[in-house]
Coordinates of C-alpha atoms in Angstrom, one line a residue:
Chain A
M1 CA 14.2 -12.8 -17.3
K2 CA 15.1 -14.6 -14.2
I3 CA 13.3 -15.2 -10.9
T4 CA 15.2 -16.3 -7.9
K5 CA 13.5 -17.4 -4.7
I6 CA 15.6 -16.7 -1.6
G7 CA 14.9 -18.9 1.4
D8 CA 17.5 -17.4 3.6
I9 CA 18.9 -14.0 2.6
L10 CA 22.4 -13.2 3.8
I11 CA 23.9 -9.8 4.5
Y12 CA 27.7 -9.6 4.3
F13 CA 29.4 -6.6 5.6
D14 CA 33.0 -5.8 4.7
E15 CA 35.4 -2.9 4.4
I16 CA 38.4 -2.0 2.2
R17 CA 40.9 0.8 2.8
V18 CA 42.2 3.2 0.1
K19 CA 45.2 5.3 0.6
T20 CA 45.2 8.3 -1.8
L21 CA 48.3 10.1 -2.8
E22 CA 47.0 13.2 -4.5
R23 CA 44.5 15.9 -3.6
E24 CA 42.1 15.1 -6.5
V25 CA 42.1 11.7 -8.1
L26 CA 39.8 8.9 -9.2
I27 CA 41.1 5.4 -8.3
D28 CA 39.9 2.2 -9.8
I29 CA 38.8 -0.2 -7.0
T30 CA 36.9 -2.7 -9.2
N31 CA 39.3 -5.6 -8.5
E32 CA 39.1 -5.2 -4.8
I33 CA 35.3 -5.3 -5.0
K34 CA 35.3 -8.3 -7.2
K35 CA 37.5 -10.2 -4.7
I36 CA 34.9 -9.5 -2.0
I37 CA 32.1 -10.9 -4.2
R38 CA 34.1 -14.0 -4.9
K39 CA 34.9 -14.5 -1.2
Y40 CA 31.2 -14.6 -0.3
D41 CA 30.1 -16.6 -3.4
V42 CA 26.8 -14.7 -3.8
K43 CA 24.6 -16.0 -6.6
E44 CA 21.9 -13.4 -6.8
G45 CA 21.7 -10.1 -5.0
L46 CA 23.2 -6.7 -4.7
C47 CA 26.6 -5.1 -3.9
R48 CA 26.3 -1.8 -2.1
I49 CA 29.4 0.4 -1.7
Y50 CA 29.2 3.3 0.6
I51 CA 31.8 6.0 1.4
P52 CA 31.6 7.3 4.9
H53 CA 33.4 10.6 4.1
T54 CA 32.3 14.1 3.1
T55 CA 35.2 15.0 0.9
A56 CA 35.4 11.7 -1.0
G57 CA 32.8 9.8 -2.9
I58 CA 32.4 7.0 -5.4
T59 CA 31.4 6.8 -9.1
I60 CA 31.2 4.4 -12.0
N61 CA 33.0 5.1 -15.2
E62 CA 35.3 3.8 -17.9
N63 CA 38.3 1.8 -16.8
A64 CA 39.8 1.0 -20.2
D65 CA 41.5 4.3 -21.0
P66 CA 42.8 5.9 -17.8
S67 CA 42.6 9.4 -19.4
V68 CA 38.8 9.2 -18.9
I69 CA 38.9 9.4 -15.1
K70 CA 41.6 12.1 -15.4
D71 CA 39.3 14.2 -17.5
I72 CA 36.5 13.8 -15.0
S73 CA 38.7 14.8 -12.1
K74 CA 40.3 17.7 -13.9
Y75 CA 37.2 19.1 -15.4
L76 CA 35.3 18.9 -12.1
S77 CA 38.1 21.0 -10.6
K78 CA 37.6 23.6 -13.3
L79 CA 33.9 23.7 -12.7
I80 CA 34.2 23.9 -8.9
P81 CA 37.6 25.4 -8.2
K82 CA 39.3 24.9 -4.9
G83 CA 39.4 28.7 -4.2
G84 CA 35.8 29.4 -5.2
G85 CA 34.6 31.0 -8.4
L86 CA 31.7 32.5 -10.4
G87 CA 31.8 35.5 -8.0
Y88 CA 31.4 33.3 -4.9
S89 CA 33.7 33.0 -2.0
Y90 CA 33.3 29.9 0.1
K91 CA 32.4 30.5 3.7
H92 CA 33.6 27.2 5.2
G93 CA 37.1 27.9 6.6
E94 CA 38.9 24.6 5.9
G95 CA 39.6 25.4 2.2
N96 CA 37.9 22.3 1.0
S97 CA 34.3 23.4 0.1
D98 CA 35.0 22.4 -3.5
A99 CA 35.5 18.8 -2.3
H100 CA 32.2 18.9 -0.3
I101 CA 30.3 20.2 -3.4
K102 CA 31.8 17.6 -5.7
C103 CA 30.8 14.9 -3.3
S104 CA 27.2 15.9 -3.4
L105 CA 27.4 15.9 -7.2
T106 CA 28.9 12.5 -7.8
G107 CA 27.4 10.8 -4.7
H108 CA 28.5 8.6 -1.8
S109 CA 27.3 5.2 -2.8
V110 CA 26.8 3.0 -5.8
D111 CA 24.8 -0.2 -6.1
I112 CA 25.7 -2.9 -8.5
L113 CA 23.5 -5.9 -9.2
I114 CA 24.8 -9.4 -8.8
H115 CA 23.2 -11.9 -11.2
E116 CA 24.3 -15.5 -11.8
K117 CA 27.4 -14.9 -9.5
R118 CA 28.6 -12.0 -11.6
L119 CA 28.8 -8.3 -10.8
M120 CA 26.6 -6.8 -13.5
L121 CA 29.1 -4.1 -14.5
G122 CA 29.0 -3.0 -18.2
T123 CA 31.9 -3.9 -20.5
W124 CA 33.7 -0.6 -20.0
Q125 CA 32.6 0.1 -16.4
G126 CA 34.8 0.3 -13.4
I127 CA 34.1 1.3 -9.8
M128 CA 36.1 4.5 -9.0
F129 CA 36.9 5.8 -5.6
A130 CA 36.7 9.6 -5.9
E131 CA 39.2 11.5 -3.8
Y132 CA 38.6 15.3 -3.7
D133 CA 40.7 16.4 -0.7
G134 CA 43.6 14.0 -0.4
P135 CA 46.1 12.7 0.3
R136 CA 44.3 10.7 3.0
N137 CA 43.5 7.2 4.3
R138 CA 40.0 6.4 3.4
R139 CA 37.4 3.7 4.1
V140 CA 35.1 2.0 1.7
L141 CA 32.1 0.1 3.2
V142 CA 30.7 -2.9 1.3
Q143 CA 27.4 -4.6 2.0
I144 CA 26.4 -7.6 0.0
Q145 CA 22.9 -8.8 0.2
G146 CA 21.7 -12.0 -1.5
E147 CA 22.0 -15.7 -1.6
Chain B
M1 CA 33.7 -8.8 8.3
K2 CA 30.3 -9.8 9.5
I3 CA 27.7 -12.3 8.1
T4 CA 24.1 -12.1 9.1
K5 CA 21.5 -14.7 8.2
I6 CA 18.1 -13.3 8.0
G7 CA 15.2 -15.7 8.5
D8 CA 12.4 -13.2 8.1
I9 CA 13.3 -10.0 6.5
L10 CA 11.1 -7.1 7.4
I11 CA 10.4 -4.0 5.3
Y12 CA 9.3 -0.9 7.2
F13 CA 7.8 2.0 5.3
D14 CA 7.6 5.4 6.9
E15 CA 7.4 9.1 6.0
I16 CA 8.5 12.4 7.4
R17 CA 7.5 15.9 6.4
V18 CA 9.8 18.9 5.9
K19 CA 8.6 22.5 5.7
T20 CA 11.2 24.6 3.9
L21 CA 11.3 28.4 4.4
E22 CA 13.6 29.5 1.7
R23 CA 13.9 29.0 -2.1
E24 CA 17.2 27.2 -1.9
V25 CA 18.4 25.5 1.3
L26 CA 19.9 22.3 2.6
I27 CA 18.3 21.0 5.8
D28 CA 19.8 18.5 8.1
I29 CA 17.3 15.7 8.7
T30 CA 19.7 13.2 10.3
N31 CA 18.0 13.2 13.7
E32 CA 14.6 12.5 12.2
I33 CA 16.0 9.5 10.3
K34 CA 17.8 8.2 13.4
K35 CA 14.5 8.3 15.3
I36 CA 12.9 6.1 12.7
I37 CA 15.8 3.6 12.9
R38 CA 15.5 3.4 16.6
K39 CA 11.7 3.0 16.5
Y40 CA 12.0 -0.2 14.3
D41 CA 15.0 -1.5 16.1
V42 CA 16.7 -2.9 13.0
K43 CA 19.9 -4.8 13.6
E44 CA 21.3 -5.3 10.1
G45 CA 20.0 -3.9 6.8
L46 CA 19.5 -0.8 4.8
C47 CA 17.8 2.6 5.2
R48 CA 16.6 4.0 1.9
I49 CA 15.5 7.6 1.7
Y50 CA 13.5 8.7 -1.3
I51 CA 12.3 12.2 -2.3
P52 CA 9.1 12.1 -4.4
H53 CA 9.6 15.6 -5.8
T54 CA 11.3 17.0 -9.0
T55 CA 12.6 20.3 -7.5
A56 CA 13.9 18.9 -4.3
G57 CA 16.4 16.1 -3.6
I58 CA 18.6 14.6 -1.0
T59 CA 22.3 14.5 -0.4
I60 CA 24.8 13.5 2.3
N61 CA 27.4 16.0 3.5
E62 CA 29.1 17.5 6.5
N63 CA 26.9 18.5 9.4
A64 CA 29.5 19.9 11.7
D65 CA 30.1 23.3 10.3
P66 CA 26.8 24.7 8.9
S67 CA 28.7 26.8 6.3
V68 CA 29.5 23.7 4.3
I69 CA 25.8 23.1 3.3
K70 CA 25.5 26.9 2.6
D71 CA 28.5 26.8 0.3
I72 CA 26.9 23.8 -1.6
S73 CA 23.6 25.5 -2.0
K74 CA 25.0 28.9 -3.0
Y75 CA 27.6 27.5 -5.4
L76 CA 25.1 25.3 -7.1
S77 CA 23.0 28.5 -7.7
K78 CA 26.0 30.2 -9.3
L79 CA 26.7 27.1 -11.5
I80 CA 23.0 26.7 -12.5
P81 CA 21.4 30.2 -12.1
K82 CA 17.6 30.5 -11.7
G83 CA 17.3 32.7 -14.9
G84 CA 19.5 30.5 -17.1
G85 CA 23.1 31.2 -18.2
L86 CA 26.0 30.2 -20.4
G87 CA 24.0 31.6 -23.3
Y88 CA 21.1 29.3 -22.7
S89 CA 17.5 30.4 -21.9
Y90 CA 15.3 27.7 -20.2
K91 CA 12.3 26.6 -22.2
H92 CA 10.2 25.4 -19.3
G93 CA 7.8 28.2 -18.4
E94 CA 7.6 27.8 -14.6
G95 CA 10.8 29.6 -13.8
N96 CA 12.3 26.6 -11.9
S97 CA 14.4 24.7 -14.5
D98 CA 17.4 25.4 -12.4
A99 CA 15.8 23.4 -9.6
H100 CA 15.0 20.5 -11.9
I101 CA 18.6 20.4 -13.2
K102 CA 20.1 20.5 -9.6
C103 CA 17.8 17.6 -8.6
S104 CA 19.2 15.4 -11.4
L105 CA 22.7 16.3 -10.3
T106 CA 22.4 15.7 -6.6
G107 CA 19.9 12.9 -6.9
H108 CA 16.5 11.8 -5.3
S109 CA 17.6 9.1 -3.0
V110 CA 20.3 8.0 -0.6
D111 CA 21.0 4.6 0.9
I112 CA 22.7 4.2 4.3
L113 CA 23.8 0.9 5.6
I114 CA 22.6 -0.4 9.0
H115 CA 25.1 -2.5 10.8
E116 CA 24.9 -3.7 14.4
K117 CA 21.9 -1.4 15.0
R118 CA 23.8 1.7 13.9
L119 CA 23.2 3.9 10.8
M120 CA 26.7 3.6 9.2
L121 CA 27.1 7.3 8.6
G122 CA 30.7 8.6 8.7
T123 CA 31.9 10.8 11.6
W124 CA 31.1 14.1 9.7
Q125 CA 28.2 12.9 7.6
G126 CA 24.6 14.2 7.9
I127 CA 21.6 13.5 5.7
M128 CA 20.5 16.7 4.0
F129 CA 17.2 17.5 2.5
A130 CA 17.9 19.7 -0.6
E131 CA 15.3 22.3 -1.4
Y132 CA 15.8 24.0 -4.7
D133 CA 12.4 25.6 -5.3
G134 CA 10.9 26.5 -1.9
P135 CA 9.3 27.5 0.3
R136 CA 7.2 24.3 0.2
N137 CA 5.8 21.4 2.2
R138 CA 7.8 18.4 1.3
R139 CA 7.6 14.6 1.8
V140 CA 10.5 12.3 2.6
L141 CA 9.8 8.6 2.1
V142 CA 11.8 6.1 4.3
Q143 CA 12.0 2.4 3.7
I144 CA 14.0 0.2 6.0
Q145 CA 14.7 -3.3 5.1
G146 CA 16.4 -5.8 7.4
E147 CA 16.1 -7.7 10.6
Chain C
M1 CA 3.7 3.5 8.7
K2 CA 3.5 0.0 7.4
I3 CA 5.4 -3.2 8.4
T4 CA 5.6 -6.1 6.0
K5 CA 7.0 -9.5 6.9
I6 CA 8.6 -11.3 4.0
G7 CA 8.7 -15.0 4.3
D8 CA 10.3 -15.7 0.9
I9 CA 11.9 -12.8 -0.8
L10 CA 12.0 -12.9 -4.5
I11 CA 14.5 -11.3 -6.8
Y12 CA 13.4 -10.6 -10.4
F13 CA 15.9 -9.7 -13.0
D14 CA 14.8 -8.2 -16.3
E15 CA 16.1 -5.9 -19.1
I16 CA 14.8 -3.4 -21.5
R17 CA 16.3 -1.9 -24.6
V18 CA 16.5 1.7 -25.6
K19 CA 17.4 3.0 -29.0
T20 CA 18.5 6.6 -28.9
L21 CA 18.3 8.8 -32.0
E22 CA 20.2 11.9 -30.9
R23 CA 23.6 12.5 -29.3
E24 CA 22.2 14.0 -26.2
V25 CA 18.6 13.3 -25.1
L26 CA 16.6 12.3 -22.0
I27 CA 14.0 9.6 -22.8
D28 CA 11.0 8.8 -20.5
I29 CA 11.0 5.1 -19.8
T30 CA 8.5 5.2 -16.9
N31 CA 5.9 3.1 -18.7
E32 CA 8.3 0.4 -19.6
I33 CA 9.3 0.1 -16.0
K34 CA 5.7 0.1 -14.8
K35 CA 4.9 -2.8 -17.1
I36 CA 7.7 -4.8 -15.5
I37 CA 6.4 -4.1 -12.0
R38 CA 2.9 -5.2 -13.0
K39 CA 4.3 -8.4 -14.7
Y40 CA 5.9 -9.6 -11.5
D41 CA 3.1 -8.4 -9.2
V42 CA 5.4 -7.3 -6.4
K43 CA 3.5 -6.0 -3.3
E44 CA 6.4 -4.5 -1.2
G45 CA 10.0 -4.0 -2.2
L46 CA 12.3 -2.1 -4.4
C47 CA 12.8 -1.5 -8.1
R48 CA 16.5 -1.0 -9.0
I49 CA 17.4 0.3 -12.4
Y50 CA 21.0 0.1 -13.6
I51 CA 22.6 1.4 -16.8
P52 CA 25.7 -0.7 -17.8
H53 CA 27.2 2.0 -19.9
T54 CA 29.8 4.8 -19.3
T55 CA 28.3 7.5 -21.6
A56 CA 24.6 7.0 -20.7
G57 CA 22.9 7.2 -17.3
I58 CA 19.6 7.5 -15.6
T59 CA 17.8 10.2 -13.7
I60 CA 14.4 11.0 -12.2
N61 CA 12.7 14.2 -13.2
E62 CA 9.5 15.8 -14.4
N63 CA 7.6 14.1 -17.1
A64 CA 4.6 16.5 -17.4
D65 CA 6.2 19.3 -19.5
P66 CA 8.7 17.8 -21.9
S67 CA 10.7 21.1 -22.0
V68 CA 12.0 20.2 -18.5
I69 CA 14.1 17.3 -19.7
K70 CA 15.2 19.3 -22.7
D71 CA 16.4 22.1 -20.4
I72 CA 18.4 19.5 -18.3
S73 CA 20.0 18.0 -21.4
K74 CA 20.8 21.4 -23.1
Y75 CA 22.1 23.1 -19.9
L76 CA 24.4 20.1 -19.1
S77 CA 25.9 20.5 -22.6
K78 CA 26.6 24.2 -21.9
L79 CA 28.2 23.3 -18.5
I80 CA 30.2 20.4 -19.9
P81 CA 30.8 21.1 -23.6
K82 CA 31.6 18.3 -26.0
G83 CA 34.9 20.0 -27.1
G84 CA 36.1 20.9 -23.6
G85 CA 35.9 24.3 -21.8
L86 CA 37.0 26.5 -18.9
G87 CA 40.6 26.3 -20.3
Y88 CA 40.7 22.5 -20.2
S89 CA 41.2 20.2 -23.2
Y90 CA 40.1 16.6 -22.7
K91 CA 42.8 14.0 -22.9
H92 CA 40.6 11.0 -23.8
G93 CA 40.8 10.6 -27.6
E94 CA 37.3 9.5 -28.4
G95 CA 35.7 12.9 -28.3
N96 CA 33.1 11.9 -25.6
S97 CA 34.7 12.9 -22.4
D98 CA 31.8 15.3 -21.8
A99 CA 29.5 12.3 -21.9
H100 CA 31.6 10.4 -19.3
I101 CA 31.6 13.4 -17.0
K102 CA 27.9 13.9 -17.2
C103 CA 27.4 10.2 -16.4
S104 CA 29.3 10.6 -13.2
L105 CA 27.2 13.6 -12.3
T106 CA 23.7 12.2 -12.9
G107 CA 24.5 8.6 -12.0
H108 CA 24.1 5.1 -13.3
S109 CA 21.3 3.8 -11.2
V110 CA 18.0 4.8 -9.5
D111 CA 16.1 3.0 -6.8
I112 CA 12.3 3.4 -6.5
L113 CA 10.4 2.0 -3.6
I114 CA 7.5 -0.4 -4.2
H115 CA 4.7 0.0 -1.6
E116 CA 1.3 -1.6 -1.7
K117 CA 2.0 -2.8 -5.3
R118 CA 2.7 0.8 -6.5
L119 CA 6.0 2.3 -7.7
M120 CA 6.4 5.2 -5.2
L121 CA 7.1 7.9 -7.8
G122 CA 6.0 11.4 -6.9
T123 CA 3.2 13.0 -8.9
W124 CA 5.4 14.7 -11.4
Q125 CA 8.3 12.2 -11.4
G126 CA 9.2 10.1 -14.4
I127 CA 12.2 7.8 -15.0
M128 CA 14.5 9.2 -17.6
F129 CA 17.1 7.3 -19.6
A130 CA 20.0 9.8 -20.1
E131 CA 21.8 9.5 -23.4
Y132 CA 25.0 11.6 -23.6
D133 CA 26.8 10.0 -26.6
G134 CA 24.1 8.7 -29.0
P135 CA 22.7 7.6 -31.2
R136 CA 23.2 4.1 -29.9
N137 CA 21.4 0.9 -28.8
R138 CA 21.4 0.8 -25.0
R139 CA 20.5 -1.6 -22.2
V140 CA 18.6 -0.9 -19.0
L141 CA 18.9 -3.6 -16.3
V142 CA 16.0 -3.9 -13.9
Q143 CA 16.2 -5.8 -10.6
I144 CA 13.1 -6.1 -8.5
Q145 CA 13.4 -7.4 -5.0
G146 CA 10.4 -8.0 -2.7
E147 CA 7.3 -10.1 -2.2

């Protein structure tokens, strides 16, 4: 247990860019986020990552064996196929309704605690940008709040 | 990159009501949320939206073409049918286990960054109340923290 | 509507342990979280719960009828079977790709608002630790921010 009193809370706002090369891929951006945390030297607080897109999202998962994020990406594409499925034809005309659905399932933001200057990721956790309708140039918004 | 020093952080707590008219529907509440942000005139911070229900949730997705949120709602109902599926019969007796499952998949809260007085939604993003067991009267809790 | 001015914001950091006895099970940890809130006597703020694992997560759902969380757990296992499905064989060699996928769907963290000293859970809501690859000893990180 740890209590921190914050006299002056600071909010840092930053952004990184991700260029995706495939239609559906999860990309490990943990190191880019760690660089931002180090840059601002936050002791205690929160790192908030937000994806301002509707066909790309963000998720946390294993970054040790790269086959894990491949399995996630591939299985999601079986569950929610690009061309529709389970007797349903998508009404949205751009051919990327599957990407919109996946986004709402995995989410647009993750929050990771900062404690004693460290991003409190678990041993096997990495932060994964989730592209569902690439290749595209994407933005990742980062807000750090703390002291 | 932008650093904001907050002398006195304020927490605003507000609530909006949503009346849903269908069993399964996504409803765009972006304008209601924007009104709240304007009311409190927050420059830098976070808008947190929380749904205090177990058969309704919230998600972010495209609000340009209304067929996108219809596709999401309809496809989720194929994937997780009201009456059960994939050889499994729901044990919960109220006939809405599908709604509970969908809630845990799309989530109960979204956080949107506030930066330079603007809600940092992407160009195509809207905030969607997700009804999975309507019609009902629903509550949407909003907490804004910042300066 | 309620405005709270925070002179000195406090960040409390705590942790609870969960021992799971089954491979796939949702466990209600609401009371453990409420105890932490009471201990720190926070009036206005946020309770953030974060799971530092890649095969376990957290979700909010009904805690009145225990068959609801059983339905969620069982139906997810039909949708994303342990041994693969929908014509796809998992590449990750540890036999728990299903658990990784479920984690990215239900998420690794939940945020619950604290307002007038109360955790703003809805009437039927409970906080559920989601084990997808037990039995294991698991950690639940809790950060409370507020005054």
